[in-house]
């Protein structure tokens, strides 16, 4: 009685040109992230080595478009002369790592909390639901900034960010999954399985979860860009991944001050962040349309 | 900027560098009386409590509070100490151990009551109170009994400050101290009427003795100063008191403030920035003729340095610290600080312009460093896998500087982890008693235009922790002895020679890496006149600023 995800949803997904474009972009960026050292190595660059010959005495990049040249494809970072192409492609690694890991964490917590709340109901459901309300209203950004000051330097900052935005990202998915679970409870196949004496373990694993898969996939796809955005926001504010690890948000934050004199410093990482979040959103939209039986295409 | 802004004191000789004087005089055309001056500040708070203040005599606090003496800072001229509330800069007797001051006539608070020496005494006494710590405290160790005194709230009066009548005040010192007139220009020498003192609110609501009083104080937003009707220009030689109103806009992002001043529109024509212009905007100003005219850059002022925590693990080994001297990339740090306009490469502790300074370089290398030499010293020290934590403030400028240091040191095979933290956390870590860092970047401008101010606060054993700025936690008895000798030396030339000796002696132990002698750049609106930065201190003189009508 489960919905077969692989049958015609895939066909309707491939018919959606925007979703395909989004998917292609995502794959392209994934490849770039995976091959970051190779790509930046083509011109003999890495994101850490200073090249003070590429900047003027006052720190501004020398040459057209922020120092674009055969060696520096995207130009260089002002004040350091580090290769901007290397910074952008390595920054993709940071964004994807944090985006995927935080999404996985929040999905895991959200699904478990949502399914159990919807299935068991009663005081347990009320407690979880109130807790979700609290989490929604929690000023997490302020919390993260404060946390950054307390956590010792030895604790890896990247892991801290994944944990924090993952732990604050689950209430949305929990609420949706809970609603779906409650709706499933009334469905005849669930009622039949219950009447035949199936226990909670069987019901959750074989009746509920398979019917929640499409929701979870779509929600994950939509969550990834918001997680990437959250990491960029933290880095922008100076409380994200510490330098010199490349991160788009921090580079964008640095670039704002340089926008009038070196706009390309802002354009390259800004475009990368924009494309990735847009691609995930388009793909997620297409996926939702394809998986939702009520959408007629 | 705090550490730099903070520490300043008395200057004498330093302004002798004539080569740069014409630049300092730029923008020196005069305005008139009246108008509303706006000052853009990154701080969220202005501390007007003289006991807690480390303000320069010529900036914010100087607009509201007068002291016994003050500084006469003029474009292209040497800084001098001049009388403020007092009739002269002090009369010494008892071989320099007793200093006597007499107040001028016609000094009143805004409510019309007269300023008395009892108020000056009380103002000084409260600076000893634990709840009002944090201000410049050079007087505390000099006054007889100052070491044990706990302030007027719990400790009664301090007997070594005598006020035989309402116009006379006498200071009794532990030892002869020729620079006492400079000490009497510190914020704590401002009068505080005992009846109006509330230690909790005085920081926002001080009793004015200068040309302005605080009219409104909104934390994090703005502070408005209006004229003090009882201030008499005839008694004051250093304050022009041009504008009718001075508004501090607080919490202004440095980049945004600089952009506003570059644009120079509307009220911003009557504004200047209290903070330094960030490097990105310095580049922008290069190609903007109007803004370029309104940019004022100081001579080499504060020393920016990398402090090495000499009490941590492998850093106790002088060989390792010497390796760092070669590993650091001063050139990259200079570029990250704005390039040549941000400062000149440094090799000494005493800053240029201070009398008696001797130029030397114990660790000669290219400005970009010498990684091979550093590796060799590390091998000699038996350190192959060193991993260090670099504490840095988390604003973009500090992080850029931290990365410049990091990439330099890593060339020598040392792993450096940057630990970003907000400003208050960094101060607490570096000046507190629980240091958790190997390296930290700091900068220091002397509170005095004397080599004393370059050396003692940063390298004296007494300045480790407890709010002191010996952040490399450097403690060598031989150096302490040398500092003691130099402090006690009354002959200026001999004292200078001792300080120069201490300078070299300390760097042999390599507790810090001198990076650059920083230059500060400030931007002002087109209707702001008399805006200049003299050779010392490397900050604009707020007291002289006027507006064109």
Short mmCIF file of C-alpha atoms in Angstrom, two decimals, chain B residues 271-500:
data_model
loop_
_atom_site.label_atom_id
_atom_site.label_comp_id
_atom_site.label_asym_id
_atom_site.label_seq_id
_atom_site.Cartn_x
_atom_site.Cartn_y
_atom_site.Cartn_z
CA UNK B 271 30.37 65.21 11.03
CA UNK B 272 33.60 63.34 11.57
CA UNK B 273 34.42 59.74 12.42
CA UNK B 274 35.94 58.94 15.81
CA UNK B 275 37.26 55.60 14.50
CA UNK B 276 39.90 54.82 11.92
CA UNK B 277 38.91 54.62 8.27
CA UNK B 278 38.95 50.90 7.29
CA UNK B 279 41.47 49.79 4.61
CA UNK B 280 38.78 49.17 1.97
CA UNK B 281 37.58 52.76 2.30
CA UNK B 282 41.14 54.07 2.21
CA UNK B 283 41.43 52.48 -1.24
CA UNK B 284 38.10 54.00 -2.24
CA UNK B 285 39.17 57.46 -1.04
CA UNK B 286 42.31 57.22 -3.21
CA UNK B 287 40.14 57.73 -6.27
CA UNK B 288 37.78 60.30 -4.76
CA UNK B 289 39.25 63.80 -4.88
CA UNK B 290 36.73 65.32 -2.49
CA UNK B 291 37.13 62.65 0.15
CA UNK B 292 40.90 62.60 -0.27
CA UNK B 293 41.02 66.25 0.81
CA UNK B 294 39.04 65.42 3.92
CA UNK B 295 41.21 62.48 4.99
CA UNK B 296 43.66 63.19 7.77
CA UNK B 297 46.38 60.63 8.47
CA UNK B 298 48.57 60.68 11.55
CA UNK B 299 52.29 60.11 11.78
CA UNK B 300 53.45 56.75 13.05
CA UNK B 301 51.74 56.40 16.40
CA UNK B 302 50.99 53.18 18.23
CA UNK B 303 53.11 50.06 18.04
CA UNK B 304 51.18 47.07 16.71
CA UNK B 305 52.77 43.88 17.97
CA UNK B 306 52.27 40.17 18.28
CA UNK B 307 52.36 39.20 21.94
CA UNK B 308 53.77 35.76 22.70
CA UNK B 309 52.50 34.23 25.93
CA UNK B 310 55.86 33.49 27.52
CA UNK B 311 54.33 31.34 30.25
CA UNK B 312 52.85 28.71 27.92
CA UNK B 313 54.50 25.37 27.17
CA UNK B 314 57.04 25.52 24.33
CA UNK B 315 56.82 29.32 24.23
CA UNK B 316 58.83 29.41 27.45
CA UNK B 317 61.81 28.57 25.22
CA UNK B 318 63.43 31.76 23.95
CA UNK B 319 64.60 29.93 20.80
CA UNK B 320 61.00 29.24 19.85
CA UNK B 321 60.06 32.86 20.41
CA UNK B 322 63.01 33.98 18.33
CA UNK B 323 61.89 31.63 15.58
CA UNK B 324 58.56 33.46 15.59
CA UNK B 325 60.41 36.76 15.08
CA UNK B 326 61.65 35.40 11.75
CA UNK B 327 58.51 33.49 10.80
CA UNK B 328 56.10 36.43 11.04
CA UNK B 329 55.21 38.13 7.75
CA UNK B 330 55.23 41.82 8.68
CA UNK B 331 54.64 42.83 5.08
CA UNK B 332 51.35 40.88 4.91
CA UNK B 333 50.31 42.37 8.24
CA UNK B 334 51.06 45.85 6.93
CA UNK B 335 48.95 45.25 3.82
CA UNK B 336 46.13 43.86 5.96
CA UNK B 337 46.31 47.08 7.98
CA UNK B 338 45.92 49.27 4.93
CA UNK B 339 49.40 49.21 3.42
CA UNK B 340 51.83 52.08 3.69
CA UNK B 341 49.06 54.42 4.82
CA UNK B 342 48.31 51.94 7.63
CA UNK B 343 51.76 52.03 9.13
CA UNK B 344 55.51 51.45 8.75
CA UNK B 345 57.34 48.18 9.46
CA UNK B 346 58.51 48.07 13.09
CA UNK B 347 61.60 46.53 14.66
CA UNK B 348 61.79 48.29 18.05
CA UNK B 349 59.54 48.69 21.07
CA UNK B 350 59.97 52.43 21.55
CA UNK B 351 57.93 54.19 18.87
CA UNK B 352 59.29 56.81 16.45
CA UNK B 353 59.11 60.36 17.76
CA UNK B 354 59.78 59.39 21.36
CA UNK B 355 62.92 61.07 22.68
CA UNK B 356 65.88 58.78 23.13
CA UNK B 357 64.60 56.12 20.74
CA UNK B 358 67.33 54.07 19.11
CA UNK B 359 66.66 52.39 15.79
CA UNK B 360 67.89 48.78 15.70
CA UNK B 361 66.90 45.37 14.35
CA UNK B 362 67.87 42.29 16.36
CA UNK B 363 66.26 39.89 13.91
CA UNK B 364 67.15 41.28 10.49
CA UNK B 365 65.10 39.76 7.72
CA UNK B 366 63.04 40.76 4.71
CA UNK B 367 59.73 42.43 5.78
CA UNK B 368 58.06 39.21 4.61
CA UNK B 369 60.05 37.19 7.13
CA UNK B 370 62.60 34.40 6.84
CA UNK B 371 60.91 31.02 7.15
CA UNK B 372 64.16 29.07 6.70
CA UNK B 373 65.85 30.83 9.59
CA UNK B 374 62.75 30.22 11.70
CA UNK B 375 62.75 26.50 10.87
CA UNK B 376 66.42 26.29 11.75
CA UNK B 377 65.80 27.87 15.18
CA UNK B 378 62.87 25.52 15.76
CA UNK B 379 65.07 22.53 14.95
CA UNK B 380 67.67 23.80 17.42
CA UNK B 381 64.91 24.07 20.01
CA UNK B 382 63.77 20.55 19.22
CA UNK B 383 60.27 21.63 18.26
CA UNK B 384 58.96 20.01 15.11
CA UNK B 385 55.20 19.94 15.62
CA UNK B 386 54.21 23.17 17.26
CA UNK B 387 50.54 24.11 17.41
CA UNK B 388 49.56 27.57 18.69
CA UNK B 389 46.30 29.40 19.40
CA UNK B 390 46.07 32.98 18.14
CA UNK B 391 43.46 35.02 19.97
CA UNK B 392 41.84 37.65 17.77
CA UNK B 393 38.92 40.02 17.89
CA UNK B 394 36.18 38.99 15.49
CA UNK B 395 35.78 42.14 13.42
CA UNK B 396 36.84 41.84 9.76
CA UNK B 397 39.91 44.05 10.19
CA UNK B 398 41.29 42.09 13.14
CA UNK B 399 40.59 38.78 11.43
CA UNK B 400 42.40 39.95 8.31
CA UNK B 401 45.40 40.85 10.46
CA UNK B 402 45.20 37.55 12.33
CA UNK B 403 45.22 35.62 9.06
CA UNK B 404 48.24 37.57 7.85
CA UNK B 405 50.08 36.51 11.01
CA UNK B 406 48.80 32.94 10.72
CA UNK B 407 49.93 32.39 7.13
CA UNK B 408 53.35 33.84 7.95
CA UNK B 409 54.00 31.59 10.92
CA UNK B 410 52.66 28.52 9.18
CA UNK B 411 55.41 28.86 6.57
CA UNK B 412 57.77 27.73 9.32
CA UNK B 413 55.76 24.58 9.86
CA UNK B 414 53.91 25.79 12.96
CA UNK B 415 50.15 25.19 13.06
CA UNK B 416 48.24 28.29 14.11
CA UNK B 417 44.57 28.19 15.05
CA UNK B 418 42.75 31.52 15.11
CA UNK B 419 40.36 31.88 18.02
CA UNK B 420 37.97 34.73 17.24
CA UNK B 421 36.19 36.36 20.17
CA UNK B 422 34.40 39.63 20.81
CA UNK B 423 36.33 42.62 22.05
CA UNK B 424 35.42 42.28 25.72
CA UNK B 425 36.34 38.61 25.82
CA UNK B 426 39.71 39.37 24.26
CA UNK B 427 40.44 42.10 26.83
CA UNK B 428 39.37 39.82 29.65
CA UNK B 429 41.60 37.02 28.39
CA UNK B 430 44.67 39.12 27.71
CA UNK B 431 44.60 41.38 30.76
CA UNK B 432 42.91 38.98 33.16
CA UNK B 433 44.28 36.23 35.34
CA UNK B 434 43.13 33.24 33.27
CA UNK B 435 44.98 33.49 29.98
CA UNK B 436 44.03 30.86 27.40
CA UNK B 437 46.05 31.88 24.35
CA UNK B 438 49.51 31.46 22.90
CA UNK B 439 49.55 34.51 20.67
CA UNK B 440 47.57 37.75 20.57
CA UNK B 441 47.75 40.84 18.41
CA UNK B 442 47.66 44.14 20.21
CA UNK B 443 48.65 47.73 19.76
CA UNK B 444 49.81 50.32 22.23
CA UNK B 445 50.21 54.04 22.20
CA UNK B 446 52.10 55.47 25.16
CA UNK B 447 50.07 57.41 27.71
CA UNK B 448 53.10 59.64 27.99
CA UNK B 449 55.27 60.92 25.19
CA UNK B 450 58.08 59.21 27.07
CA UNK B 451 59.74 55.84 26.49
CA UNK B 452 58.43 54.95 29.94
CA UNK B 453 54.98 54.68 28.39
CA UNK B 454 56.28 52.26 25.71
CA UNK B 455 58.01 49.88 28.07
CA UNK B 456 56.77 49.73 31.65
CA UNK B 457 53.04 49.05 31.02
CA UNK B 458 53.83 46.23 28.58
CA UNK B 459 56.80 44.48 30.17
CA UNK B 460 56.82 45.19 33.90
CA UNK B 461 56.12 42.12 36.03
CA UNK B 462 53.58 44.18 38.01
CA UNK B 463 51.48 44.58 34.85
CA UNK B 464 50.75 40.86 34.36
CA UNK B 465 47.04 40.09 34.76
CA UNK B 466 44.74 42.06 37.02
CA UNK B 467 43.89 44.42 34.16
CA UNK B 468 47.52 45.08 33.21
CA UNK B 469 48.66 45.07 29.62
CA UNK B 470 51.72 42.84 29.94
CA UNK B 471 49.90 40.36 27.74
CA UNK B 472 53.00 38.37 26.85
CA UNK B 473 53.23 37.77 30.62
CA UNK B 474 56.90 38.59 30.45
CA UNK B 475 58.71 38.57 33.77
CA UNK B 476 62.47 38.93 34.00
CA UNK B 477 63.99 40.36 37.22
CA UNK B 478 66.85 41.97 35.35
CA UNK B 479 64.39 43.92 33.18
CA UNK B 480 62.30 44.92 36.19
CA UNK B 481 65.44 46.30 37.81
CA UNK B 482 66.28 48.22 34.66
CA UNK B 483 62.74 49.66 34.51
CA UNK B 484 63.01 50.67 38.16
CA UNK B 485 66.30 52.46 37.52
CA UNK B 486 64.92 54.31 34.51
CA UNK B 487 61.76 55.36 36.38
CA UNK B 488 63.83 56.77 39.23
CA UNK B 489 66.27 58.60 36.98
CA UNK B 490 65.57 62.33 37.07
CA UNK B 491 68.12 63.25 34.41
CA UNK B 492 66.18 63.02 31.13
CA UNK B 493 69.15 62.02 28.97
CA UNK B 494 70.23 59.28 31.36
CA UNK B 495 66.67 58.00 31.67
CA UNK B 496 66.36 57.87 27.89
CA UNK B 497 69.55 55.85 27.61
CA UNK B 498 68.24 53.38 30.19
CA UNK B 499 64.95 53.01 28.34
CA UNK B 500 66.76 52.39 25.06
#
